[in-house]
mmCIF file of C-alpha atoms in Angstrom:
data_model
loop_
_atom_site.group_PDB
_atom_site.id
_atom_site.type_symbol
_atom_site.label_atom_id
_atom_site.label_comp_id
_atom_site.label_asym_id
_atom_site.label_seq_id
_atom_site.Cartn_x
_atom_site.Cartn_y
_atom_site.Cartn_z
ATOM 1 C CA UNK Z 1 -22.663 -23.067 -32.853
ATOM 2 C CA UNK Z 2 -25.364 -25.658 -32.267
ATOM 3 C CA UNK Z 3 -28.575 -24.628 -30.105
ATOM 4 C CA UNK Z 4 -29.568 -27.614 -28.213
ATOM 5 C CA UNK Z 5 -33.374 -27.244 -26.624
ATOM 6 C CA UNK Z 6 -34.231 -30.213 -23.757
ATOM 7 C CA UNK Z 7 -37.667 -30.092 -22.753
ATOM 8 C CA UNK Z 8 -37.759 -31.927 -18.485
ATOM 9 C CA UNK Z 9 -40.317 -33.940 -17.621
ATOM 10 C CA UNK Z 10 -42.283 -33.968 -14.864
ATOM 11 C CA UNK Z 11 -43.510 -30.379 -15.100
ATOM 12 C CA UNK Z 12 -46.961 -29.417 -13.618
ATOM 13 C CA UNK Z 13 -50.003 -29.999 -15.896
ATOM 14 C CA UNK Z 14 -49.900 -26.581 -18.438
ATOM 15 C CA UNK Z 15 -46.753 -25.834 -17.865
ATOM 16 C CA UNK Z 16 -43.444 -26.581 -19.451
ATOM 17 C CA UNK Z 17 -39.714 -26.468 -18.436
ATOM 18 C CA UNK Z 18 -36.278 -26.733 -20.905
ATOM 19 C CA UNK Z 19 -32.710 -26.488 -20.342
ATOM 20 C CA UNK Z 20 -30.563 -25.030 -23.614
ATOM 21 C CA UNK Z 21 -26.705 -25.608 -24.037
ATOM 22 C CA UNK Z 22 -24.628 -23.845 -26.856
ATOM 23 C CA UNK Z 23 -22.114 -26.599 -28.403
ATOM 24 C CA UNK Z 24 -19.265 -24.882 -29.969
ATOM 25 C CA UNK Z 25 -16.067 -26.524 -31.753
ATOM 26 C CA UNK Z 26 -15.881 -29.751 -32.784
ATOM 27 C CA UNK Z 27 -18.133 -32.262 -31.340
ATOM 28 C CA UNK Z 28 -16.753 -35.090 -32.025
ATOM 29 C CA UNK Z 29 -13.225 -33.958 -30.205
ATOM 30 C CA UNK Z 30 -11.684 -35.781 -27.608
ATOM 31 C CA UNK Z 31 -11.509 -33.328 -25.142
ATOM 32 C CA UNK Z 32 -14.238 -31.615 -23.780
ATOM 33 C CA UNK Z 33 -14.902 -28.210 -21.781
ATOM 34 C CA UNK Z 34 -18.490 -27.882 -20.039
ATOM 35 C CA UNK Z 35 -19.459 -24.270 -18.447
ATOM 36 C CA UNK Z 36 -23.021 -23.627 -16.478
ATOM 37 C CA UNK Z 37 -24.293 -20.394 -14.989
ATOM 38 C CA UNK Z 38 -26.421 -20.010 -13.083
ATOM 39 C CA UNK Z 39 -27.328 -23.280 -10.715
ATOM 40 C CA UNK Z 40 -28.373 -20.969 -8.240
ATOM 41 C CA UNK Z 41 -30.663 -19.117 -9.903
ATOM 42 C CA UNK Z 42 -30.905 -15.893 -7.951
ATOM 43 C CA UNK Z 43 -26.908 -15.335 -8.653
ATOM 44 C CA UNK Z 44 -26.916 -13.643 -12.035
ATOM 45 C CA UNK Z 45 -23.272 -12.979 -12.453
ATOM 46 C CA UNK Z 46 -22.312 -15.943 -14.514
ATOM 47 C CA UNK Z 47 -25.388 -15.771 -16.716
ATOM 48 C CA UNK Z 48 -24.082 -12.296 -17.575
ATOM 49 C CA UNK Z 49 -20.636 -13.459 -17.979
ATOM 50 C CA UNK Z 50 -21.780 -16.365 -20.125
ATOM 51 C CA UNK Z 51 -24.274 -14.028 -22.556
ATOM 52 C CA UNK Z 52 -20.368 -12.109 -23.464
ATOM 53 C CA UNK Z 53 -18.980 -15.371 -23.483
ATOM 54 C CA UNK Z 54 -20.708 -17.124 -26.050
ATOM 55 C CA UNK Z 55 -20.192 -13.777 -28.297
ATOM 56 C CA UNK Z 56 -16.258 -14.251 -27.437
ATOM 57 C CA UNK Z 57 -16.997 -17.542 -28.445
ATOM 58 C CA UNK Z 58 -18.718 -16.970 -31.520
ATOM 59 C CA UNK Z 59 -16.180 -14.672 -32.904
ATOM 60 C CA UNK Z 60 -13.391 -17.783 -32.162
ATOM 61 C CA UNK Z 61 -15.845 -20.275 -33.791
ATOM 62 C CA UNK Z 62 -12.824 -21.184 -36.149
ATOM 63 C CA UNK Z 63 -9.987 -21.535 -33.929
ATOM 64 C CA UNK Z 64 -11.919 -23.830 -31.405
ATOM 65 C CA UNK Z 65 -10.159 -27.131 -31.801
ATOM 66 C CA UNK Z 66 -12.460 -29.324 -28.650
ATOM 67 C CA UNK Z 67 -15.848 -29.634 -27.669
ATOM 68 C CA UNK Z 68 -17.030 -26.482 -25.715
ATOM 69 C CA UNK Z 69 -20.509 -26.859 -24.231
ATOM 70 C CA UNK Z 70 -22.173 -23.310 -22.809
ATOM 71 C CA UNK Z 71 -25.442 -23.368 -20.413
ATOM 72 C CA UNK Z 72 -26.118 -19.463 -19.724
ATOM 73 C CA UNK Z 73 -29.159 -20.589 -17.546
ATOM 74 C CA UNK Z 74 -28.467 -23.471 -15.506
ATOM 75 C CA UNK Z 75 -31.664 -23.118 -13.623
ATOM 76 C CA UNK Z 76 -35.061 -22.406 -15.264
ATOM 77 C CA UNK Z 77 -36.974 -23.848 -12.232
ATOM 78 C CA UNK Z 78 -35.707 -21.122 -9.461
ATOM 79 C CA UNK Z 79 -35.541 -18.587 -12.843
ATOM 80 C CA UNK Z 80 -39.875 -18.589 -12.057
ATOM 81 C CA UNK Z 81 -39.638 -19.306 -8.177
ATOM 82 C CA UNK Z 82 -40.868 -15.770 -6.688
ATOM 83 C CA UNK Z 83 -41.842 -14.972 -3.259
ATOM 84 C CA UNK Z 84 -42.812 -11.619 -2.036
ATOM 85 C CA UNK Z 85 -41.441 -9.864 -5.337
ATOM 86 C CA UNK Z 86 -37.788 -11.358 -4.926
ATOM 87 C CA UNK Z 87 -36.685 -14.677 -6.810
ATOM 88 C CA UNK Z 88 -35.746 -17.465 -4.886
ATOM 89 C CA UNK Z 89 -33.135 -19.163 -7.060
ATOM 90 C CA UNK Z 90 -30.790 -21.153 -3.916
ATOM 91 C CA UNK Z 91 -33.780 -23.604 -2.824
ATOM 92 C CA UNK Z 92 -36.338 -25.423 -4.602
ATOM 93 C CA UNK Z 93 -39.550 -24.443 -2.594
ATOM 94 C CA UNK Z 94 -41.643 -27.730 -2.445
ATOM 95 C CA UNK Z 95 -38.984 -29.422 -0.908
ATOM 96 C CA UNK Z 96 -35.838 -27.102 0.506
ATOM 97 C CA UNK Z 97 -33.447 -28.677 -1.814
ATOM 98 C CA UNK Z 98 -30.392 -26.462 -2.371
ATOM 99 C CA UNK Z 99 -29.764 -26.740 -6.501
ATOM 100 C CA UNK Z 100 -26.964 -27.213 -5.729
ATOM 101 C CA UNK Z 101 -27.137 -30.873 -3.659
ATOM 102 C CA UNK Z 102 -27.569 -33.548 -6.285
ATOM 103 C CA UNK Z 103 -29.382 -35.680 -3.906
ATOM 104 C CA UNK Z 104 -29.800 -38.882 -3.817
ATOM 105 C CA UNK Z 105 -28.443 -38.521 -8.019
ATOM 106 C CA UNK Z 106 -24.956 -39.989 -7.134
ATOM 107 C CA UNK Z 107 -23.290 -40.342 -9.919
ATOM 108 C CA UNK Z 108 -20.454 -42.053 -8.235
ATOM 109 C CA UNK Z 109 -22.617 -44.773 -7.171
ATOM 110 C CA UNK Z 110 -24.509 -45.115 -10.569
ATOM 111 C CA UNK Z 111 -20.941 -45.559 -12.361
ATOM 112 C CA UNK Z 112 -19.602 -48.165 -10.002
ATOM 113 C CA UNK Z 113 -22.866 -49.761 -10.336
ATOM 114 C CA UNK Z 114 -22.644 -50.285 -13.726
ATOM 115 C CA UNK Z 115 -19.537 -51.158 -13.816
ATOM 116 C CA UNK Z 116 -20.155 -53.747 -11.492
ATOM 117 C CA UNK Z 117 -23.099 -55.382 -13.227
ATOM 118 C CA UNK Z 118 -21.050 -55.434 -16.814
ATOM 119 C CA UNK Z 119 -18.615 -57.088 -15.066
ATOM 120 C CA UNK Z 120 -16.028 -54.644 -16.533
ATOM 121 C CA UNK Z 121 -12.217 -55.033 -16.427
ATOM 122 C CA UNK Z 122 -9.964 -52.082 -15.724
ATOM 123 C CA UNK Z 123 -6.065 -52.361 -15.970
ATOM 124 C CA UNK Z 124 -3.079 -49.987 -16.557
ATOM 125 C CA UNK Z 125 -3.917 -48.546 -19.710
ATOM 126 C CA UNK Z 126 -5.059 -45.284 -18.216
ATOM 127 C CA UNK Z 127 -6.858 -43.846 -21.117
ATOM 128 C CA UNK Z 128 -9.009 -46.588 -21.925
ATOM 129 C CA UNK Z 129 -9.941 -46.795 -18.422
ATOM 130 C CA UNK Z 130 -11.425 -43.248 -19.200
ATOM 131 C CA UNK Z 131 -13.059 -44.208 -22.205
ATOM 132 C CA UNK Z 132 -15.027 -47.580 -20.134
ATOM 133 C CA UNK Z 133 -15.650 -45.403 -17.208
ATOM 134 C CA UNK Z 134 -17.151 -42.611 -19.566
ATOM 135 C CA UNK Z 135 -19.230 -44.908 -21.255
ATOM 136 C CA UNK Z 136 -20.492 -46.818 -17.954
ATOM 137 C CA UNK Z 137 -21.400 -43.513 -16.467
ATOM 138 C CA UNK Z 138 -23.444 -43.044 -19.914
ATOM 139 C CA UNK Z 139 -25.138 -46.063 -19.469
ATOM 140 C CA UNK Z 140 -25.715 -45.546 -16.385
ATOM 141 C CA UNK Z 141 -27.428 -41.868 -16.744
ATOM 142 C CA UNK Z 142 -29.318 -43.209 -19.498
ATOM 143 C CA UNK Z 143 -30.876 -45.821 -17.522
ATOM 144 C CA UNK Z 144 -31.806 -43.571 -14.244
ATOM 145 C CA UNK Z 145 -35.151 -43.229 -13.495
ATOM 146 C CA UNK Z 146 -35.904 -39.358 -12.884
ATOM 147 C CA UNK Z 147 -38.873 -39.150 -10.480
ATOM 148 C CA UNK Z 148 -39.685 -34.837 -10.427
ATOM 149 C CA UNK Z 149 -38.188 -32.120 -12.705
ATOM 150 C CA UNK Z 150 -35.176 -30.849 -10.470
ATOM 151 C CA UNK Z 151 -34.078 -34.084 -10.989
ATOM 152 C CA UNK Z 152 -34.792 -34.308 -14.276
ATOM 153 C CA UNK Z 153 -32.910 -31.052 -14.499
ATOM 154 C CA UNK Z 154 -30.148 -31.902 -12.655
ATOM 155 C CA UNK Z 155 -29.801 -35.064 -14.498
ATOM 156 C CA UNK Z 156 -29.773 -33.642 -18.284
ATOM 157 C CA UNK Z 157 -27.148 -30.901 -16.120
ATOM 158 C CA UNK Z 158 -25.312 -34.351 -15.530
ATOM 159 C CA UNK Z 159 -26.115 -35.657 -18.746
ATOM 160 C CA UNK Z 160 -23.950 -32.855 -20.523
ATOM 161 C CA UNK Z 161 -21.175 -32.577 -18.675
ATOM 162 C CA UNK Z 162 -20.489 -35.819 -17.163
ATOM 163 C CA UNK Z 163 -18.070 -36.540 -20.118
ATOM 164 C CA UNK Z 164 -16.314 -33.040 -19.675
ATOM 165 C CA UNK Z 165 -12.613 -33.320 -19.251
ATOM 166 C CA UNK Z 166 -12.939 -29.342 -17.192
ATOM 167 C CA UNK Z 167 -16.267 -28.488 -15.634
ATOM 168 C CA UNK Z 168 -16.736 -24.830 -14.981
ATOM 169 C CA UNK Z 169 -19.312 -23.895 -12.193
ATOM 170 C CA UNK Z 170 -20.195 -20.272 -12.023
ATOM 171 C CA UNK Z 171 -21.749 -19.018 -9.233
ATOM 172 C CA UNK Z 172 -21.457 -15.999 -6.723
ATOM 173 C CA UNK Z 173 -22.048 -15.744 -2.994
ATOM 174 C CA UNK Z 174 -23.746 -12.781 -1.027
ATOM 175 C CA UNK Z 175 -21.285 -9.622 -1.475
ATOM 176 C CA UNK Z 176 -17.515 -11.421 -2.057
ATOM 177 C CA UNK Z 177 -14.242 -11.375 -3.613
ATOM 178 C CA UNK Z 178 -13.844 -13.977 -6.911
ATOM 179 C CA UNK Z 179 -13.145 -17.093 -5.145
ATOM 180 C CA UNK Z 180 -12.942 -20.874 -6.325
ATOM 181 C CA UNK Z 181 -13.732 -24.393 -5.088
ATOM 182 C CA UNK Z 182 -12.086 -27.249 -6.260
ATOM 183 C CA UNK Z 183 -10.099 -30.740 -5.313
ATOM 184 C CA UNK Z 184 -6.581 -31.124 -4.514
ATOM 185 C CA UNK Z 185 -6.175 -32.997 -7.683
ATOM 186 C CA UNK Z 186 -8.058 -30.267 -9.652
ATOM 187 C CA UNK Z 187 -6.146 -27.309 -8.873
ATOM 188 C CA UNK Z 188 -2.493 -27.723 -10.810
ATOM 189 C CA UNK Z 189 -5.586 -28.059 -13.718
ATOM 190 C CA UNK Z 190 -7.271 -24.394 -12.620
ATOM 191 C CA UNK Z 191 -4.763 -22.664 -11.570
ATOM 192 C CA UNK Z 192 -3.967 -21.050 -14.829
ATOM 193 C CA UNK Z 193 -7.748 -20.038 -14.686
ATOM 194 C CA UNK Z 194 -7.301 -18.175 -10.906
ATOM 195 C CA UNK Z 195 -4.367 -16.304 -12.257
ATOM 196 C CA UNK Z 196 -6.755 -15.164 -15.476
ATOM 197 C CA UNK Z 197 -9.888 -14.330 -13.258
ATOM 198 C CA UNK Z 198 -7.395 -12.715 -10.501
ATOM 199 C CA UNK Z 199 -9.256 -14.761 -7.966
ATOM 200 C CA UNK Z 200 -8.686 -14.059 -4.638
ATOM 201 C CA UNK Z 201 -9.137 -17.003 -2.689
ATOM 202 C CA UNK Z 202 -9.299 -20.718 -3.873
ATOM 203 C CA UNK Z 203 -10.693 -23.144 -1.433
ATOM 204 C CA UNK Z 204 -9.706 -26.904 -1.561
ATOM 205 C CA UNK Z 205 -11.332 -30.117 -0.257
ATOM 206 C CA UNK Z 206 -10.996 -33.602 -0.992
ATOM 207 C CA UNK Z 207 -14.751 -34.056 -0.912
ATOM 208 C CA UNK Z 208 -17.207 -31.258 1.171
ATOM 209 C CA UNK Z 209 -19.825 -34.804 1.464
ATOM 210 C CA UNK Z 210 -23.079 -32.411 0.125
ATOM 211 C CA UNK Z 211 -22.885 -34.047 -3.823
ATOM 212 C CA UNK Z 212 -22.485 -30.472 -5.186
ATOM 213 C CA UNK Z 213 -22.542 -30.433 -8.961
ATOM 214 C CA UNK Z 214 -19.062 -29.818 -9.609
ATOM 215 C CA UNK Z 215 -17.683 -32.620 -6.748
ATOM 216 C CA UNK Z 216 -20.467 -34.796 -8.356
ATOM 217 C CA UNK Z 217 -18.043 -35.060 -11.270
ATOM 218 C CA UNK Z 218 -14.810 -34.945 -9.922
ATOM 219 C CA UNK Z 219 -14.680 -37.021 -6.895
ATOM 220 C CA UNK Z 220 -15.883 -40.038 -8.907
ATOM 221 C CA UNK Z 221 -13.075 -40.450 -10.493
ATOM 222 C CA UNK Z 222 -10.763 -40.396 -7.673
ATOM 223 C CA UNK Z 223 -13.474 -42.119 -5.608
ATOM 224 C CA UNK Z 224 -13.613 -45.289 -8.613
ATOM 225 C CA UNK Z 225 -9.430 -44.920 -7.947
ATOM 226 C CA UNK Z 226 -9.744 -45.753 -4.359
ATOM 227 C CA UNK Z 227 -11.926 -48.585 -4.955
ATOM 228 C CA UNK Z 228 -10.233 -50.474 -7.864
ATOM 229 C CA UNK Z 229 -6.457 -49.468 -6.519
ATOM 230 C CA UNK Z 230 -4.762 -51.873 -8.815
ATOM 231 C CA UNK Z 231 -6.327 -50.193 -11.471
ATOM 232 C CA UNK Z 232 -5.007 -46.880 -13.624
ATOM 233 C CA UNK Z 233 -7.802 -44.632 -13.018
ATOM 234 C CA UNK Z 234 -6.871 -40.925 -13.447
ATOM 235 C CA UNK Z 235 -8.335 -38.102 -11.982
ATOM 236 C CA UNK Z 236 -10.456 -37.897 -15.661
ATOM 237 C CA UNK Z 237 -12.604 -34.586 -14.921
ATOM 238 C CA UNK Z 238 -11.143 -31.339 -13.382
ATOM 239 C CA UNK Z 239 -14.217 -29.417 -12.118
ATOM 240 C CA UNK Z 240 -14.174 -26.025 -10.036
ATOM 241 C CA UNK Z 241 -17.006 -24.011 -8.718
ATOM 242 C CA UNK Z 242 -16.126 -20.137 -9.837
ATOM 243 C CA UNK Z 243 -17.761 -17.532 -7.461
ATOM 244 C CA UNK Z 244 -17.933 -14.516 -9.379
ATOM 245 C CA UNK Z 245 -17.823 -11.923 -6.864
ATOM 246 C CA UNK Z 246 -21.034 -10.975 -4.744
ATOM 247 C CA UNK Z 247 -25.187 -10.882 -6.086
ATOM 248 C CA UNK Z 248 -25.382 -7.278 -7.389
ATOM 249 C CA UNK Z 249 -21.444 -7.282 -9.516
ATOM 250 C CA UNK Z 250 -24.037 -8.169 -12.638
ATOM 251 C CA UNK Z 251 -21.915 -5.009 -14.855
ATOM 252 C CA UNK Z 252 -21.185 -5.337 -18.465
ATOM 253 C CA UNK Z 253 -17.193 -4.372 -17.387
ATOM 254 C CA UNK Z 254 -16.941 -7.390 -15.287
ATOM 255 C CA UNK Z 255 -18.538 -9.615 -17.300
ATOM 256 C CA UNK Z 256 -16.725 -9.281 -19.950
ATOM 257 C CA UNK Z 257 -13.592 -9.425 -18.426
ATOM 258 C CA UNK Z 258 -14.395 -12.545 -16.849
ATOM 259 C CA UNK Z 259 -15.457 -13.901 -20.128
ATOM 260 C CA UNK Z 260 -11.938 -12.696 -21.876
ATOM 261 C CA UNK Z 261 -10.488 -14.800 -18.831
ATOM 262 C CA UNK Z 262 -12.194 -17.745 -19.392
ATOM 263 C CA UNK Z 263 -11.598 -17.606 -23.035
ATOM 264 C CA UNK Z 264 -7.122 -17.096 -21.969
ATOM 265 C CA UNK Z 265 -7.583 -19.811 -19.904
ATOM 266 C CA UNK Z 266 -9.151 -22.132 -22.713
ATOM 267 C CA UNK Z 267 -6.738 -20.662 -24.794
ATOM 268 C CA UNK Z 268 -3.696 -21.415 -22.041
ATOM 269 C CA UNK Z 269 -5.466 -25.537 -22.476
ATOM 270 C CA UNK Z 270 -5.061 -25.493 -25.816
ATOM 271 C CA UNK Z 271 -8.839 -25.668 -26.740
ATOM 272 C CA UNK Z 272 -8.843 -22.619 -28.600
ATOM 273 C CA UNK Z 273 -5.760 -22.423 -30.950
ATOM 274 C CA UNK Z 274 -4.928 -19.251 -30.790
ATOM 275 C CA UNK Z 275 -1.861 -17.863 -28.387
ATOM 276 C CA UNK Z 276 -2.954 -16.986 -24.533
ATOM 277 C CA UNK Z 277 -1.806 -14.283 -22.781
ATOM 278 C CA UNK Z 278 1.133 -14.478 -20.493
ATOM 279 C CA UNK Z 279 0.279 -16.228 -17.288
ATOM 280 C CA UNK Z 280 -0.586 -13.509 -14.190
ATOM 281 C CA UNK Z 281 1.030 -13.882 -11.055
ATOM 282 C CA UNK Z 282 -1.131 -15.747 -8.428
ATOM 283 C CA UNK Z 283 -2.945 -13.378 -6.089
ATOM 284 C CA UNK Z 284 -3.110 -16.262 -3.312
ATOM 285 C CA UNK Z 285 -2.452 -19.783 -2.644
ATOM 286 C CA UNK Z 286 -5.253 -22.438 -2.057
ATOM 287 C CA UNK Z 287 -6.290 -22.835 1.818
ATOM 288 C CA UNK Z 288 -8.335 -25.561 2.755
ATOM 289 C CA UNK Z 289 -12.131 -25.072 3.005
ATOM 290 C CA UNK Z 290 -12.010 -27.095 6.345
ATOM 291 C CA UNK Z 291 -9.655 -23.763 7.004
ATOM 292 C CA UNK Z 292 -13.199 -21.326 6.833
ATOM 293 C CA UNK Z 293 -14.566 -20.078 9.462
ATOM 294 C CA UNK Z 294 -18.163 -19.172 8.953
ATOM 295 C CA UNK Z 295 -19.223 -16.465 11.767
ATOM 296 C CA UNK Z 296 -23.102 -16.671 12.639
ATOM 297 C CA UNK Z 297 -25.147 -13.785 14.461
ATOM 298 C CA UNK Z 298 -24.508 -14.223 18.284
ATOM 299 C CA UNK Z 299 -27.472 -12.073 18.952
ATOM 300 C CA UNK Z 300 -30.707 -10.426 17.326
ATOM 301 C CA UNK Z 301 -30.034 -7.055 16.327
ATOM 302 C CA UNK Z 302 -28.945 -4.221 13.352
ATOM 303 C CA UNK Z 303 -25.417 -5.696 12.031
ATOM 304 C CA UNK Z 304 -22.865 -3.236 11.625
ATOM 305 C CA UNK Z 305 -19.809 -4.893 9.613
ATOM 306 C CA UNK Z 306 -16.271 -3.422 10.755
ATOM 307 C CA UNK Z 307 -14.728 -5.312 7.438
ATOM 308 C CA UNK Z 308 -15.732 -6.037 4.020
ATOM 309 C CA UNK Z 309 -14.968 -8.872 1.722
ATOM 310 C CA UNK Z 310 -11.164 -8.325 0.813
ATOM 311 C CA UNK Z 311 -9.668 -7.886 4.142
ATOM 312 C CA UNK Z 312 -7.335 -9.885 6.154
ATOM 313 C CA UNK Z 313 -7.958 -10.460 9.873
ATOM 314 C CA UNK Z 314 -6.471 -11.330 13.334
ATOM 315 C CA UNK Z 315 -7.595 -13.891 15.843
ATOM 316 C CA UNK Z 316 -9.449 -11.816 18.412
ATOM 317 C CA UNK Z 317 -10.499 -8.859 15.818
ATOM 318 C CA UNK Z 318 -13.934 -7.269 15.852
ATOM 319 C CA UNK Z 319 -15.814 -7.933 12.868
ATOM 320 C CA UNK Z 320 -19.069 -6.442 13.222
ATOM 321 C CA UNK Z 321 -21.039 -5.224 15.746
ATOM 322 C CA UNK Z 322 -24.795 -6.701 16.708
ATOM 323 C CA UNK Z 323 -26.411 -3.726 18.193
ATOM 324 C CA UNK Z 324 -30.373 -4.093 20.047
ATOM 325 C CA UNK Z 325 -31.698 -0.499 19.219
ATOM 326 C CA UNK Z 326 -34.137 -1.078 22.564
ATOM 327 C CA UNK Z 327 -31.717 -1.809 24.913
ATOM 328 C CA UNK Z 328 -29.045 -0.246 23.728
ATOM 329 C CA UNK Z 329 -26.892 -3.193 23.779
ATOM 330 C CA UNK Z 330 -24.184 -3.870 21.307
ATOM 331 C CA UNK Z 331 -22.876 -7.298 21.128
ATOM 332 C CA UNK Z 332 -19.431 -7.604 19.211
ATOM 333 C CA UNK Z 333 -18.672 -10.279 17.132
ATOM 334 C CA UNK Z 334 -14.899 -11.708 16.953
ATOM 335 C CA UNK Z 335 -13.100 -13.921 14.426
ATOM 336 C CA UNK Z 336 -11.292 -16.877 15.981
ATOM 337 C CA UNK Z 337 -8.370 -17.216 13.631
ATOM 338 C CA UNK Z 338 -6.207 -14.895 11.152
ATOM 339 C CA UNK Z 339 -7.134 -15.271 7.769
ATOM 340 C CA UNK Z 340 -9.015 -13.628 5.090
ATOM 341 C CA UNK Z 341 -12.774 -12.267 4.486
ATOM 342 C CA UNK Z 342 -13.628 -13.744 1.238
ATOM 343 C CA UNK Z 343 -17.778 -13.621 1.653
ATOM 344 C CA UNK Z 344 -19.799 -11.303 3.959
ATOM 345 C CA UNK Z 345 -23.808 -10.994 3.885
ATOM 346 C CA UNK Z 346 -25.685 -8.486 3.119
ATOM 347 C CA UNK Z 347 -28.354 -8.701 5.806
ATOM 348 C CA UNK Z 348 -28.851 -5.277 7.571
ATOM 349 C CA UNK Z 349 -30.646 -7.232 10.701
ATOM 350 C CA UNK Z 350 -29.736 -10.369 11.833
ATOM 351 C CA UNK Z 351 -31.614 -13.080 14.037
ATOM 352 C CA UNK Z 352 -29.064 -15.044 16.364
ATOM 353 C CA UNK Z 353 -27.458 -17.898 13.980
ATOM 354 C CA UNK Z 354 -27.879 -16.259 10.809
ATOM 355 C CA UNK Z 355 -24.383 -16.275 9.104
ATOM 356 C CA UNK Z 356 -22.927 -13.232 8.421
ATOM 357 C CA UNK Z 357 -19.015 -13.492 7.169
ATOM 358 C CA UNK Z 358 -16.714 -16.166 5.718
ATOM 359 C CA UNK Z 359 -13.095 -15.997 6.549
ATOM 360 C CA UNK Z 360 -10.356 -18.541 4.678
ATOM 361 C CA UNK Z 361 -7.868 -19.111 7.080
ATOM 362 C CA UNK Z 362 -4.256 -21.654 6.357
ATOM 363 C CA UNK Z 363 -5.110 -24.139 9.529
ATOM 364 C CA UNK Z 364 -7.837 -26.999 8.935
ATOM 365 C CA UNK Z 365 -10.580 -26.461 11.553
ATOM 366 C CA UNK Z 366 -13.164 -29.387 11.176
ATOM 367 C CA UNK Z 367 -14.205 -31.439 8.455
ATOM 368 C CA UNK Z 368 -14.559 -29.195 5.317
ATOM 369 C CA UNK Z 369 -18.061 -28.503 4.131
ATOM 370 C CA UNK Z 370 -20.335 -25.551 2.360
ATOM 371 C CA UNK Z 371 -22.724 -23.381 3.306
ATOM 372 C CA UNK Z 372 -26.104 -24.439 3.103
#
């Protein structure tokens, strides 16, 4: 294992900010895995998961045959971000940026850019396609100008993954079931990794529009395919955002478990040589994320949750209750479709608009986006 220290720029004068990755296997392999924890800072799950995961690792140092690149801490800015004792890992706070919005860092546009200005010339050898896209998008990340340190952090984030052939995300929402997020081209590539994880919900979109880290990757390459359609362009980089249950599943038991099914799953790929376990049965088919319906306080009030993450509903059900302790009102709360609670929150009081539950559901209902 290599230990690979990046020290970001534009920190504030006396202070300094790095990002580490853990390279495992061979580095000069063709294929490539890249895993982060931790984007959001405040959701400690995957950082757990990755500590047992690069000891899993460790112990298969000789039967890794690809590049596997580890970052337990994805986020060292909202790691220090503290407000009234409590970290605040979702947002940077000079600016509201979710760490998980690339911004204006589109590395879509940067590619096509460059490929543009070196006048390149794609035809129907599909692999080297790959290899000129990979190197125009290197070219092209080398010569970005980062102007603070989340970009400079989201840009050495870029920086080591942006060559990745599978992009692991990990993340976790408020309390939740696992879930995953990925493309409709991505999922035949991690669905072997929902049966390991025994996730409970995967979530598909073409392309949410918020330049989340993991679509940042992807969708370039099928964007790049819609734009040069004569050319052979596959869909080069499988990414998926893991949700690894809710905030406070950080346990040694689960952790390790979801390490041991990240490791089958690499071993299922082929990038550890060693023989995976049999293939799970799949706990539930993707729905689309335009499918979710994301149910907001309709009043102030104590919340009083008639379901938990796990259950299915009916159009018409009672989900919580929003009850005004003065007045003695109680305002219910009703899903609009059947489908399935994968995310609830774990506020106690609620002002009117503040989103409460998630529920997956099989019909599309708008265009698909994330939370904020």
């Amino acid at each position: 294992m290599r230990i690979e220290t990046i020290p970001l720029p534009h920190s504030s004068i006396g202070q300094s900010v790095s990002l580490t990755a853990l390279h495992f296997g061979q580095e000069s392999s063709v294929r490539k895995v890249y895993i982060q924890a931790s984007l959001h800072a405040d959701e400690l799950p995957g950082a757990l998961t990755a500590f047992h995961l690069r000891q899993q690792l460790t112990d298969l140092a000789h039967h890794i045959s690809s590049h596997i690149v580890l970052v337990p801490l994805a986020n060292p800015i909202g790691l220090a971000q503290q407000l009234l004792y409590a970290t605040q890992g979702r947002f940077e706070l000079g600016t509201g940026q979710n760490f998980n919005r690339l911004g204006e860092l589109d590395l879509y546009e940067l590619t096509l850019k460059e490929i543009q200005n070196s006048q390149m010339i794609l035809g129907q050898d599909a692999q080297a396609n790959v290899s000129k896209i990979r190197a125009a998008m290197a070219r092209a990340l080398t010569k970005y100008p980062t102007g603070t340190v989340l970009e400079a952090m989201h840009h050495q984030l870029l920086t080591w993954a942006f060559d990745a052939d599978v992009v692991l995300d990990l993340h976790c929402d408020w309390r939740a079931v696992m879930h995953m997020y990925t493309t409709p081209d991505g999922w035949p590539e991690v669905e072997p990794l929902a049966r390991y994880l025994g996730s409970q919900c995967q979530l598909i979109a073409d392309d949410s529009g918020c330049n989340p880290f993991d679509e940042a990757l992807s969708t370039t390459w099928t964007k790049l395919a819609r734009y040069f359609p004569d050319a052979n362009i596959p869909a080069a980089c499988t990414a998926t955002t893991v949700e690894l249950r809710g905030q406070a599943d950080v346990a040694h038991e689960l952790a390790q478990q979801d390490a041991r099914a990240i490791v089958q799953f690499l071993m299922h790929r082929g990038d550890i040589v060693q023989d995976a376990a049999s293939l799970p049965p799949i706990i539930a088919e993707p729905s689309p994320l335009a499918g979710v319906e994301r149910l907001s306080a309709n009043a102030a009030g104590l919340v009083v949750y008639h379901v938990e993450p796990g259950d299915h509903v009916r159009s018409g059900q009672m989900v919580a209750e929003i009850i005004n302790p003065l007045t003695q009102n109680i305002t219910p709360l009703t899903c609009h479709i059947d489908g399935f609670v994968f995310a609830c929150n774990y506020y106690r009081y609620a002002n009117a608009g503040d989103a409460l539950i998630s529920i997956s559901g099989a019909k599309e209902l708008a265009h698909a986006t994330l939370s904020p």
